[in-house]
Coordinates of C-alpha atoms in Angstrom, one line a residue:
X1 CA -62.2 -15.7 -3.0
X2 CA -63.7 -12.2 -4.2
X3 CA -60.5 -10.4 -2.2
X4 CA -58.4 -12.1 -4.7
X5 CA -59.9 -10.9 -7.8
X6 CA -58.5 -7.1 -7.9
X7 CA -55.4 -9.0 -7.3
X8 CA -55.9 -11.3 -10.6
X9 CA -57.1 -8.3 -12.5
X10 CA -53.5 -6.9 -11.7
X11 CA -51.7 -9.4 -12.7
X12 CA -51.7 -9.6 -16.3
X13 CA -51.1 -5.6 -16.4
X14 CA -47.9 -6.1 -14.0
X15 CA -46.5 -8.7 -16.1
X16 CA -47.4 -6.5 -19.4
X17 CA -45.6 -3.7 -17.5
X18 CA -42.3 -5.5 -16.9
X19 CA -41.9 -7.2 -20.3
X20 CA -42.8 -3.7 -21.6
X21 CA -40.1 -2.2 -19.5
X22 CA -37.5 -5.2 -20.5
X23 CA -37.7 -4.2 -24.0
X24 CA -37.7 -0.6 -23.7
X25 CA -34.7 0.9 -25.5
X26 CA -32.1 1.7 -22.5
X27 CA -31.4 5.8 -22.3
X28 CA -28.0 6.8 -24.3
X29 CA -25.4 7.9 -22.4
X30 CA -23.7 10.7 -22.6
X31 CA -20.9 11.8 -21.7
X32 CA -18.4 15.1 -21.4
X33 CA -14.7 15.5 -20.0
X34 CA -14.3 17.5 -17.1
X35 CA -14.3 21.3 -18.6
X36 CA -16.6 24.1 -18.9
X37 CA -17.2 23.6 -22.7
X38 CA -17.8 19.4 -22.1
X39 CA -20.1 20.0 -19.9
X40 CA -22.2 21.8 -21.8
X41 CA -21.9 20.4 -24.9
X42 CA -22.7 17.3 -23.2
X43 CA -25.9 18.9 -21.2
X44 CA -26.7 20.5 -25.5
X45 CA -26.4 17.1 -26.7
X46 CA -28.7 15.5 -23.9
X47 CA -31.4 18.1 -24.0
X48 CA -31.7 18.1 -27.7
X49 CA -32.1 14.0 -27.8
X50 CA -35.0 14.0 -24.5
X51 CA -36.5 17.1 -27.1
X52 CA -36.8 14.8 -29.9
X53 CA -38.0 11.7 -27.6
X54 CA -35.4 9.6 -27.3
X55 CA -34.2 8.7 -24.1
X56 CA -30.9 10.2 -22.7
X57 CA -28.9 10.8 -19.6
X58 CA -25.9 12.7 -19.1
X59 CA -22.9 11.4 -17.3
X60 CA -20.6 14.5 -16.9
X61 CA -17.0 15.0 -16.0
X62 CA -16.2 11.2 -16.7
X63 CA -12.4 12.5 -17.2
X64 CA -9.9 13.0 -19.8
X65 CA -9.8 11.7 -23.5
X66 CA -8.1 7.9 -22.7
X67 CA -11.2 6.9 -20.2
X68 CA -14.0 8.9 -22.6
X69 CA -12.6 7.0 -25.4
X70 CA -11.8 3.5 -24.1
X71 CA -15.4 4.1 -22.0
X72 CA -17.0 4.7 -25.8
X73 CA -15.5 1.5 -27.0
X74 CA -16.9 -1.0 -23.8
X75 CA -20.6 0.2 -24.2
X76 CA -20.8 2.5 -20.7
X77 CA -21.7 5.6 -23.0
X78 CA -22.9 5.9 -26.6
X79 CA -21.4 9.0 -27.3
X80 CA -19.5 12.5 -25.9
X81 CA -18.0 15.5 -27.2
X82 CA -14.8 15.4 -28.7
X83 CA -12.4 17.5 -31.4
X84 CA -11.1 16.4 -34.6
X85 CA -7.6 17.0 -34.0
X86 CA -8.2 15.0 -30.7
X87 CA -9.5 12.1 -32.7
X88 CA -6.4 12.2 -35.0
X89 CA -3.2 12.3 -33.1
X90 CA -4.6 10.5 -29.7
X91 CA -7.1 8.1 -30.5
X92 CA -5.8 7.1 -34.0
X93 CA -2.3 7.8 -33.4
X94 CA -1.9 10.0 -36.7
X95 CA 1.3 12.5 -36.2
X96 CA 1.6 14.0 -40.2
X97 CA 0.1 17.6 -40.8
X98 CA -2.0 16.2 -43.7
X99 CA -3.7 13.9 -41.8
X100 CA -4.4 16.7 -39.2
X101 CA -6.4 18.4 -41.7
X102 CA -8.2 15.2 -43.2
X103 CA -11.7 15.7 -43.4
X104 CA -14.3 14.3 -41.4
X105 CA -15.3 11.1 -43.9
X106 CA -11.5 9.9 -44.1
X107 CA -11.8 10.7 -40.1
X108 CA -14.7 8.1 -40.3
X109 CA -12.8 5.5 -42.8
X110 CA -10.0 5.2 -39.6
X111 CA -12.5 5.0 -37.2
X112 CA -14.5 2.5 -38.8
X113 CA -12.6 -1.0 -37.6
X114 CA -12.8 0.7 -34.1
X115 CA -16.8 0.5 -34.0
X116 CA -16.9 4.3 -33.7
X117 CA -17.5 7.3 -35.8
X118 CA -18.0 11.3 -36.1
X119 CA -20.5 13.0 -37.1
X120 CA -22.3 16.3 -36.4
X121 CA -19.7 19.0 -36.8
X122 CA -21.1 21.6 -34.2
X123 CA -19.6 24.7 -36.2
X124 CA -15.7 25.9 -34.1
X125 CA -12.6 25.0 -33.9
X126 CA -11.7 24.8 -30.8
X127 CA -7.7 24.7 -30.7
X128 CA -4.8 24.5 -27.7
X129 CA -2.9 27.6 -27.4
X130 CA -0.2 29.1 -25.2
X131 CA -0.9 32.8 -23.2
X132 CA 0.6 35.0 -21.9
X133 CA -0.1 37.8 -19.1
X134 CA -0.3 40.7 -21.8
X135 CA 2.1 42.8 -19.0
X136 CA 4.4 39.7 -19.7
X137 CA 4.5 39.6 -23.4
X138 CA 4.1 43.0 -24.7
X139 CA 7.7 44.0 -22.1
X140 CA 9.4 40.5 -23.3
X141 CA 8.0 41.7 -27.3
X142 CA 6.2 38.1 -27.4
X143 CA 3.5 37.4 -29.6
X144 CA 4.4 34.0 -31.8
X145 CA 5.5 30.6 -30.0
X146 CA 8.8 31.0 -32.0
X147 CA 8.9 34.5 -30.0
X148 CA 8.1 32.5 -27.3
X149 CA 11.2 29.8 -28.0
X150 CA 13.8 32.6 -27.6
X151 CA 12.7 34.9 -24.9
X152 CA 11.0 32.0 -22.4
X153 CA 14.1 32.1 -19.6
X154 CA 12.6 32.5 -16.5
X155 CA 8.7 31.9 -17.5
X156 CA 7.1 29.8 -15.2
X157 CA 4.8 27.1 -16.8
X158 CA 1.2 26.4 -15.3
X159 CA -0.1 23.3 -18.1
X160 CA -3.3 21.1 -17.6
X161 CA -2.2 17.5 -17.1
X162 CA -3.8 16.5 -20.0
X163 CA -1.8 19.4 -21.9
X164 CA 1.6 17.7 -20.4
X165 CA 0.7 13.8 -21.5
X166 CA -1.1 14.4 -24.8
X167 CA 0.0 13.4 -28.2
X168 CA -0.6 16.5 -29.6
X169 CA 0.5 18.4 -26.4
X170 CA 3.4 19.7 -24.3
X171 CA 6.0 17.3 -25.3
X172 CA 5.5 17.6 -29.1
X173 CA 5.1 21.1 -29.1
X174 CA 8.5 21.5 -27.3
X175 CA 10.5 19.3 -29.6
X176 CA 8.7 21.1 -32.4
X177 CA 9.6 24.7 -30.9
X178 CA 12.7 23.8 -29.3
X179 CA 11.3 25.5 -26.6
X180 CA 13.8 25.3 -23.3
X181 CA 11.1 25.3 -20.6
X182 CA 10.6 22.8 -18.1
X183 CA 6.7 21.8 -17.8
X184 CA 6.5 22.2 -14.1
X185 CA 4.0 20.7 -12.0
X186 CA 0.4 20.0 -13.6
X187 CA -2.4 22.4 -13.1
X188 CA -5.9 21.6 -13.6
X189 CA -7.5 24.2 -16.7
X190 CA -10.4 25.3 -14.4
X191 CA -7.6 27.3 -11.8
X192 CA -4.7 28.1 -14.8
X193 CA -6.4 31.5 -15.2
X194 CA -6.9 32.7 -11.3
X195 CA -3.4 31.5 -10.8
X196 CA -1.8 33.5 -14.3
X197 CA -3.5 36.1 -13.2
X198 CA -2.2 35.7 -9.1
X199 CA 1.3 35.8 -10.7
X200 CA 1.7 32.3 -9.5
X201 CA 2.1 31.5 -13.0
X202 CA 3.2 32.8 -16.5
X203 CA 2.5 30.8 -19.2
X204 CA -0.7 28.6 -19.2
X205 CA -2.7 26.0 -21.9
X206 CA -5.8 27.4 -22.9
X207 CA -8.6 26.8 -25.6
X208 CA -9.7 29.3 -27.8
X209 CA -12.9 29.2 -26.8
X210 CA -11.9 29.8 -23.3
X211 CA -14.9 32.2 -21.8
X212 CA -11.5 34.2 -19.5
X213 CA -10.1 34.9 -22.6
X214 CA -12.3 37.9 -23.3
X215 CA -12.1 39.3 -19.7
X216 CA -8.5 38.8 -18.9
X217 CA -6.0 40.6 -20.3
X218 CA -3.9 37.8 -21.2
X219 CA -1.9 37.5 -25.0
X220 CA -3.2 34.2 -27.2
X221 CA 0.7 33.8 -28.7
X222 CA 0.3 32.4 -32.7
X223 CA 1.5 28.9 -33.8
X224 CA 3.4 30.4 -36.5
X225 CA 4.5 26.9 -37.7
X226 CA 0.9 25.4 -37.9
X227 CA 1.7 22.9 -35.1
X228 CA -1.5 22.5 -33.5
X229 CA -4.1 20.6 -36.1
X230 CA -7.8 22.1 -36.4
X231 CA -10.2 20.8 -33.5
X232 CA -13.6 21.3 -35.0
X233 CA -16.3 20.2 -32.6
X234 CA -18.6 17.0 -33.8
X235 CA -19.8 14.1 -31.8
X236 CA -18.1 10.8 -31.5
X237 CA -20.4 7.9 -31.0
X238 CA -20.6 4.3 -31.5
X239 CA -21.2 3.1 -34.5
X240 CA -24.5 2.1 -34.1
X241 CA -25.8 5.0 -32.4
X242 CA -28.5 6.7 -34.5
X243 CA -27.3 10.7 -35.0
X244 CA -30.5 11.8 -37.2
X245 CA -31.9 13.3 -33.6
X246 CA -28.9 15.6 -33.5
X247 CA -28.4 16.8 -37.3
X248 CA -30.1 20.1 -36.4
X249 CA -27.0 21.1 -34.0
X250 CA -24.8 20.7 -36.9
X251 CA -23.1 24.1 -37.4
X252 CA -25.4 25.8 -34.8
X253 CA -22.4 26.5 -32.8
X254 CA -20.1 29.8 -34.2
X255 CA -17.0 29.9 -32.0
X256 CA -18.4 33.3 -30.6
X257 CA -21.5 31.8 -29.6
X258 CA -20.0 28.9 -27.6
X259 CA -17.6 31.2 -26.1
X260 CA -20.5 33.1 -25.0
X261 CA -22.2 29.9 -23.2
X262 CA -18.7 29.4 -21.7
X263 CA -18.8 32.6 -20.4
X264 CA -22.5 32.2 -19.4
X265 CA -21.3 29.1 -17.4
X266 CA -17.9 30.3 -16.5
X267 CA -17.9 33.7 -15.7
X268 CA -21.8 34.5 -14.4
X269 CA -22.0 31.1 -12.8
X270 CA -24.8 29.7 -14.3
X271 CA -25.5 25.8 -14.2
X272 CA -24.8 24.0 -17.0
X273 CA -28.3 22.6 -17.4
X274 CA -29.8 25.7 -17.4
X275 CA -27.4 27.5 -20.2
X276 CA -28.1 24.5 -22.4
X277 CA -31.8 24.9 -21.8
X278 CA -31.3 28.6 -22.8
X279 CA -29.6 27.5 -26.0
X280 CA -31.8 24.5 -26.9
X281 CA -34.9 26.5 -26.4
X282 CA -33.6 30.0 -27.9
X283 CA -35.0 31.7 -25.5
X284 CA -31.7 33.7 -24.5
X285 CA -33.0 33.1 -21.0
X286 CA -32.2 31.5 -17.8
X287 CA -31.8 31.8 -14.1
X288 CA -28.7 34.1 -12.4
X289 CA -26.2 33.2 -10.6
X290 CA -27.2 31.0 -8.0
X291 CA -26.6 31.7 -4.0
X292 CA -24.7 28.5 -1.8
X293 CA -28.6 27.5 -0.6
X294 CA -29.7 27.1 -4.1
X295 CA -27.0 25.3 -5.2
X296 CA -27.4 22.9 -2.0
X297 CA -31.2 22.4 -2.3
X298 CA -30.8 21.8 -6.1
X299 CA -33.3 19.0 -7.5
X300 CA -30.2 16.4 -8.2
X301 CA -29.2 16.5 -4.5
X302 CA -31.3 13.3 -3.7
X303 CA -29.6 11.6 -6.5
X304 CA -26.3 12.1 -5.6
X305 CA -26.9 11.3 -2.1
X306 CA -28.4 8.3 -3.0
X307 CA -25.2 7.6 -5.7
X308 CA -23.4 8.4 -2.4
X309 CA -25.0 6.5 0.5
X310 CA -24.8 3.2 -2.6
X311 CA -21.1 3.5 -2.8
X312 CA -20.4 3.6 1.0
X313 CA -22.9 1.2 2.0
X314 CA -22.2 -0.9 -0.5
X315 CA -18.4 -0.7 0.4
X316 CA -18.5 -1.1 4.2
X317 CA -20.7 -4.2 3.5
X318 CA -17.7 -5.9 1.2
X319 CA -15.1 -4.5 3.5
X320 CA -17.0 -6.0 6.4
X321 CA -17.4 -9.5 4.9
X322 CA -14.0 -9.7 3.6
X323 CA -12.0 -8.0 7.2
X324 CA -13.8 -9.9 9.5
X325 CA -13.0 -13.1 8.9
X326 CA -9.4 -12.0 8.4
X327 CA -9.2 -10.3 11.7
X328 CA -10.4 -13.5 13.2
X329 CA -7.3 -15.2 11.3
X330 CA -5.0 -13.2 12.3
X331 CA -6.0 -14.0 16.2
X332 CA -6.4 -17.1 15.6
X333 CA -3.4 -17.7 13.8
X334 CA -0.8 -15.0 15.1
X335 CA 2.1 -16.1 12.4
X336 CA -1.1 -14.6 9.9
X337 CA -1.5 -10.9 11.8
X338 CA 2.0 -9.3 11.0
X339 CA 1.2 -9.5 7.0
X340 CA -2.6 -9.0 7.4
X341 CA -2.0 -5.8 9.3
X342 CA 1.0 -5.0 7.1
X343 CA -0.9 -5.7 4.1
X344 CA -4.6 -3.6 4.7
X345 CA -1.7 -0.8 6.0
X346 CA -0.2 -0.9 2.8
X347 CA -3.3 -0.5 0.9
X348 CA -4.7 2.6 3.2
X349 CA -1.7 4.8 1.7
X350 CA -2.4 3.9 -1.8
X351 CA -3.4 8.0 -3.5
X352 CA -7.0 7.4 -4.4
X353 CA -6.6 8.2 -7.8
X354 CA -4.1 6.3 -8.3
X355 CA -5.9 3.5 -7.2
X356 CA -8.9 4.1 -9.3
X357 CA -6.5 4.5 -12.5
X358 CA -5.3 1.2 -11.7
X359 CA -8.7 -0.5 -11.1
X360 CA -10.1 0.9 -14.3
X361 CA -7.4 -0.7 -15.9
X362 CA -8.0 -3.7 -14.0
X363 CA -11.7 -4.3 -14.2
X364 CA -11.5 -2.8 -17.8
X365 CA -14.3 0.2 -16.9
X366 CA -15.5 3.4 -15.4
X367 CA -17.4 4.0 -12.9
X368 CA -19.5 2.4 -10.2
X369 CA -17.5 -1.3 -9.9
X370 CA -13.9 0.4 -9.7
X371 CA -15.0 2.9 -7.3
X372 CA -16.8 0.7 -4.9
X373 CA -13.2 -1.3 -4.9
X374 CA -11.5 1.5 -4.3
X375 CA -13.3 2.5 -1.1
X376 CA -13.7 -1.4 -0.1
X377 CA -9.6 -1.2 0.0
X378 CA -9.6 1.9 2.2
X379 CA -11.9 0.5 4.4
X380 CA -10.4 -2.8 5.3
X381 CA -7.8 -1.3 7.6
X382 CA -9.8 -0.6 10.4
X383 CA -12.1 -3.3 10.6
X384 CA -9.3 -5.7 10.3
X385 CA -7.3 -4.1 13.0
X386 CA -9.9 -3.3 15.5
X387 CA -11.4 -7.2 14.9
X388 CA -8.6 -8.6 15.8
X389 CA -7.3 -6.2 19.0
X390 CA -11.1 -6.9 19.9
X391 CA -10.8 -10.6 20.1
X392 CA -6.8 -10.1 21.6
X393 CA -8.7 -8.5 24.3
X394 CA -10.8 -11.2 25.2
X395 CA -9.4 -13.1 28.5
X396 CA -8.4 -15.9 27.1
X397 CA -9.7 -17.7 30.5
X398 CA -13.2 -17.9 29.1
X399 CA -12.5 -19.5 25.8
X400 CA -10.3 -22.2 27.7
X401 CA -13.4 -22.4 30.1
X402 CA -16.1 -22.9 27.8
X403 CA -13.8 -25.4 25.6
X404 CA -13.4 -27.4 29.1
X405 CA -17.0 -27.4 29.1
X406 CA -17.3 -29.2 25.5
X407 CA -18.3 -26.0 23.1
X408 CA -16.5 -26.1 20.0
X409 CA -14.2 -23.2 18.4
X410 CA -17.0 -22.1 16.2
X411 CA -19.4 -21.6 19.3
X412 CA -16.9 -20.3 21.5
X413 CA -16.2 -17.6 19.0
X414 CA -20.3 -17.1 17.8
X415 CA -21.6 -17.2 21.9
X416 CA -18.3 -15.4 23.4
X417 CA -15.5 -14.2 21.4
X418 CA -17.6 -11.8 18.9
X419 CA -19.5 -10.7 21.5
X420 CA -17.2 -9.5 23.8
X421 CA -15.3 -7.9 21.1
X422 CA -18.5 -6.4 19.5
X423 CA -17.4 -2.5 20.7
X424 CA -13.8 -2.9 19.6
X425 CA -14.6 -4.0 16.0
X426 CA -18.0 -1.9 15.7
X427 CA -15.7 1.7 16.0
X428 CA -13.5 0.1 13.7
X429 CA -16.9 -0.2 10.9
X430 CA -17.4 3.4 12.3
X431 CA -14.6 4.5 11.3
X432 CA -14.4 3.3 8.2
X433 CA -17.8 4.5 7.1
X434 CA -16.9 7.9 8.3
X435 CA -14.0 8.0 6.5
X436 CA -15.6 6.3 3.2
X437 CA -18.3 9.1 3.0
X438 CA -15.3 11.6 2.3
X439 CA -13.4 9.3 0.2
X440 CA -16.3 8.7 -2.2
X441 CA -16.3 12.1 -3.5
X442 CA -13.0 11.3 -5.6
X443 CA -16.0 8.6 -7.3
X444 CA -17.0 11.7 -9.5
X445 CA -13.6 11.6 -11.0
X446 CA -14.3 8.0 -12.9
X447 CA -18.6 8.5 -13.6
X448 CA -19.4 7.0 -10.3
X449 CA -21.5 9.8 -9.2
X450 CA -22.2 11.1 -5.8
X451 CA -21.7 14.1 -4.0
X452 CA -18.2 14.8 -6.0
X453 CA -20.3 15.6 -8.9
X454 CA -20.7 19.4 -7.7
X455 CA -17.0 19.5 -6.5
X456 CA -15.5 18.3 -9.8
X457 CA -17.8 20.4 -11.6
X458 CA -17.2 23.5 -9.5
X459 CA -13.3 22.8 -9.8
X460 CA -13.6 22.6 -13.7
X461 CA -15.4 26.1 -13.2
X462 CA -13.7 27.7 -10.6
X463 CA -16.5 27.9 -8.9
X464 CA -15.8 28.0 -5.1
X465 CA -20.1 27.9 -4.4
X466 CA -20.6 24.5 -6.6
X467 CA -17.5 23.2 -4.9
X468 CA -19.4 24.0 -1.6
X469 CA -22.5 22.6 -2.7
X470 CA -21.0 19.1 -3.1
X471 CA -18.2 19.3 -0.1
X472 CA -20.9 20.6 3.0
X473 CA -23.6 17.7 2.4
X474 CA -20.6 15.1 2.4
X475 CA -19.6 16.4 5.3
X476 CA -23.0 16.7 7.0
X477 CA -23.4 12.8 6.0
X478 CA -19.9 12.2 7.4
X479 CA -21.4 13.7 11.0
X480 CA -24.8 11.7 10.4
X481 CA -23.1 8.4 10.3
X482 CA -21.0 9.3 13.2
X483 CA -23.9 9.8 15.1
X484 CA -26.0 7.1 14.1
X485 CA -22.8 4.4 14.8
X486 CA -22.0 6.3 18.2
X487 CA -26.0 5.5 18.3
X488 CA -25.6 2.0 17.9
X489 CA -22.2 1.3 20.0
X490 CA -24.5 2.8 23.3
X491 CA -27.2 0.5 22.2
X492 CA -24.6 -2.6 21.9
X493 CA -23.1 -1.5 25.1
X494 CA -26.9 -1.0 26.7
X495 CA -27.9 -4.7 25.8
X496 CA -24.3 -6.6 27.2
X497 CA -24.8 -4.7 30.4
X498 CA -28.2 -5.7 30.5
X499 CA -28.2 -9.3 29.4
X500 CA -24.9 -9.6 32.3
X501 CA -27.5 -8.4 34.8
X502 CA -29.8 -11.1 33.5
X503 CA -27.0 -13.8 33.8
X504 CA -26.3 -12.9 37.5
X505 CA -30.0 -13.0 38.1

């Protein structure tokens, strides 16, 4: 009876625990798009709310403005960094130059029967321009985007995606300008530089906060007919979301200040978390550039591994529960394996983003859920294939045997069939775990997390050492799980030999 006591004594404080935990306030979630000036905005923002106590995570490089916004308005964050002009022509849908320049309370009257508002103006204006290689447009006398309109023959666009499909972006600006050039293919923001100045492009997107723009000798050309509205920082949140933690950002950040921070970032290849530490603290300080083994053995590795291992266990587990039983269909109905087979084909050459576009839209949010679908498609293929040429290569002599000798279909499949077919449809799990560990790095692109973290925020960057960071452990997990199924194939194989030895016996 006494050994029970320290156990009553517990109980009351577990129980307090939980129900104290239950109604703790959940952390808010923030968010950032997947550029160098998001990102730290984002990591600012964060910093700043864990400073005044309130609870706070950040979710970085969720994607472009549609899944920020539409993630904003379901509840999976509370607030992210956005631009005024942003706000006005793509989420409100507002094309006339006045309402461009509305200020930020009639920006808060339209935003109102959304559930969201702005607040916090950070201090720039952050607009879209066009550059130039300064070679380029001093020889061609271009300095305006009217220049631009009637000397472009022959320039070879480089534009960000988001550029091309925005609003308030490539397609407007050409009617606008009557500019004759073709967009060309898209070019993510964090390589438009390296390539402009590769001569693989000649005319790039950039922000005017851009931290290359003071070390490349590029030309910023002037909207000399006022298309692009103003894009003044601020933070847009829910509604409910209180912002009196945050008030003491507003106007803290001159565009020459974040452009330094950019650079800080950018250029000198500082992480994000530790620039925004710098700025939060004002200590001007911070670590250096960091070497490939410091950016492996960073303190968020075991996080995104674990975010990593989730989504392909969790996957393979689905896949495995849904393919099995459908390879075992298709053998035991053959009019079923032709579409099966055709079907799980079809859905392996699906592009991975592509498919996670479509399962946002589908499941109506970001992050973990569409991504764990999106890897459960990729790996039905191979289980359903190799379950069903595993049981095809069965002899059918001992199913018609042990049916002679009274067994039913379901034993005959459970004592025999699986069995015997165990090698076949285990390297078929193999392979789709192996493959699934590389495949869930394109999770970082919808908030899933993971190893793809580093890569998408190296690739926003430019920088080929964060890219590293996040592409050599998934690889190193892709060999892991090789080893440990090759592991458990000998083992299968070890214990059929052995229990056929016993049966001769």
């Amino acid at each position: 009876m006494t050994s029970c006591r320290p156990l009553r004594l517990l109980l009351p404080l577990l129980v307090a625990w939980l129900v104290a935990a239950a109604h703790a306030a959940p952390a808010l979630q923030v968010g950032s798009k997947r550029f160098t000036e998001s990102y730290l905005i984002g990591e600012i923002v964060t910093q700043t709310l864990v400073g005044q106590g309130v609870a706070a995570e950040h979710r970085q490089g969720l994607g472009n403005t549609a899944i920020l916004a539409a993630a904003l308005q379901q509840g999976q964050i509370d607030l992210y960094p956005e631009y005024t002009g942003t706000i006005v022509r793509e989420l409100l849908r507002r094309d006339s130059p006045a309402d461009a320049q509305a200020p930020l309370a009639q920006i808060n009257a339209w935003l109102q029967p959304l559930g969201l508002k702005a607040a916090v103006p950070l201090g720039f204006n952050n607009s879209y321009a066009l550059a130039l290689r300064e070679a380029d447009a001093a020889r061609l006398g271009i300095t305006t985007l009217s220049d631009l309109a009637a000397k472009a023959s022959g320039l070879r666009p480089g534009l960000s995606h988001e550029f091309m499909a925005r609003a308030d972006g490539w397609p407007a600006l050409r009617r606008a300008y009557h500019l004759a050039l073709e967009a060309g293919a898209g070019l993510d923001h964090g390589l438009a530089y390296a390539a402009l100045a590769a001569g693989q492009v000649d005319l790039i997107d950039v922000y005017t906060t851009d931290a290359q723009l003071a070390r490349q000798p590029v030309r910023v050309l002037r909207d000399d007919r006022g298309f692009f509205p103003r894009y003044d920082a601020v933070l847009l949140m829910r509604a409910a979301v209180d912002e009196r933690p945050l008030l003491g950002l507003a106007g803290r950040l001159p565009q020459a200040e974040m452009t330094r921070l950019n650079a800080a970032a950018e250029l000198d290849g500082r992480p994000f978390a530790d620039v925004a530490r710098g700025f939060v603290q004002q200590d001007g300080g911070g670590t250096a550039r960091q070497g490939l083994t410091a950016r492996l053995l960073a303190p968020d590795l075991a996080k995104l591994l674990a975010q990593h291992l989730a989504l392909v266990l969790a996957s393979l587990a689905l896949a495995i529960a849904v393919a099995v039983p459908l390879g075992i269909a298709a053998h035991r109905l053959p009019r079923l394996a032709a579409p099966v087979m055709a079907t799980a084909g079809l859905l392996q050459t699906l592009p991975s983003l592509a498919l996670l576009a479509f399962l946002i839209a589908l499941v109506g949010r970001i992050g973990f859920v569409p991504a764990l679908l999106a890897l459960f498609v990729y790996a039905l293929l191979p289980i359903v294939r190799n379950t069903h040429a595993g049981l095809q290569a069965v002899p059918a002599g001992l199913s018609t045997a042990a049916l002679a000798l009274g067994l039913t279909r379901g034993q005959v499949l459970r004592a025999i069939e699986l069995p015997l077919a165990l090698p076949t449809l285990m390297a078929g799990v193999k392979t789709a775990a192996v493959t699934n560990v590389g495949t869930a790095t394109v999770a970082a692109f919808v908030g899933a997390g993971g190893l793809g973290e580093r890569i998408v925020a190296g690739l926003a960057v430019n920088d080929t050492t964060l890219m590293l960071a996040g592409a050599l452990p998934a690889a190193a997990l892709a060999v892991v799980v090789q080893w440990l199924f090759d592991a458990l194939e000998r083992h299968v194989a070890h214990n059929g030999r052995c229990e056929s030895r016993d049966g001769r016996a």
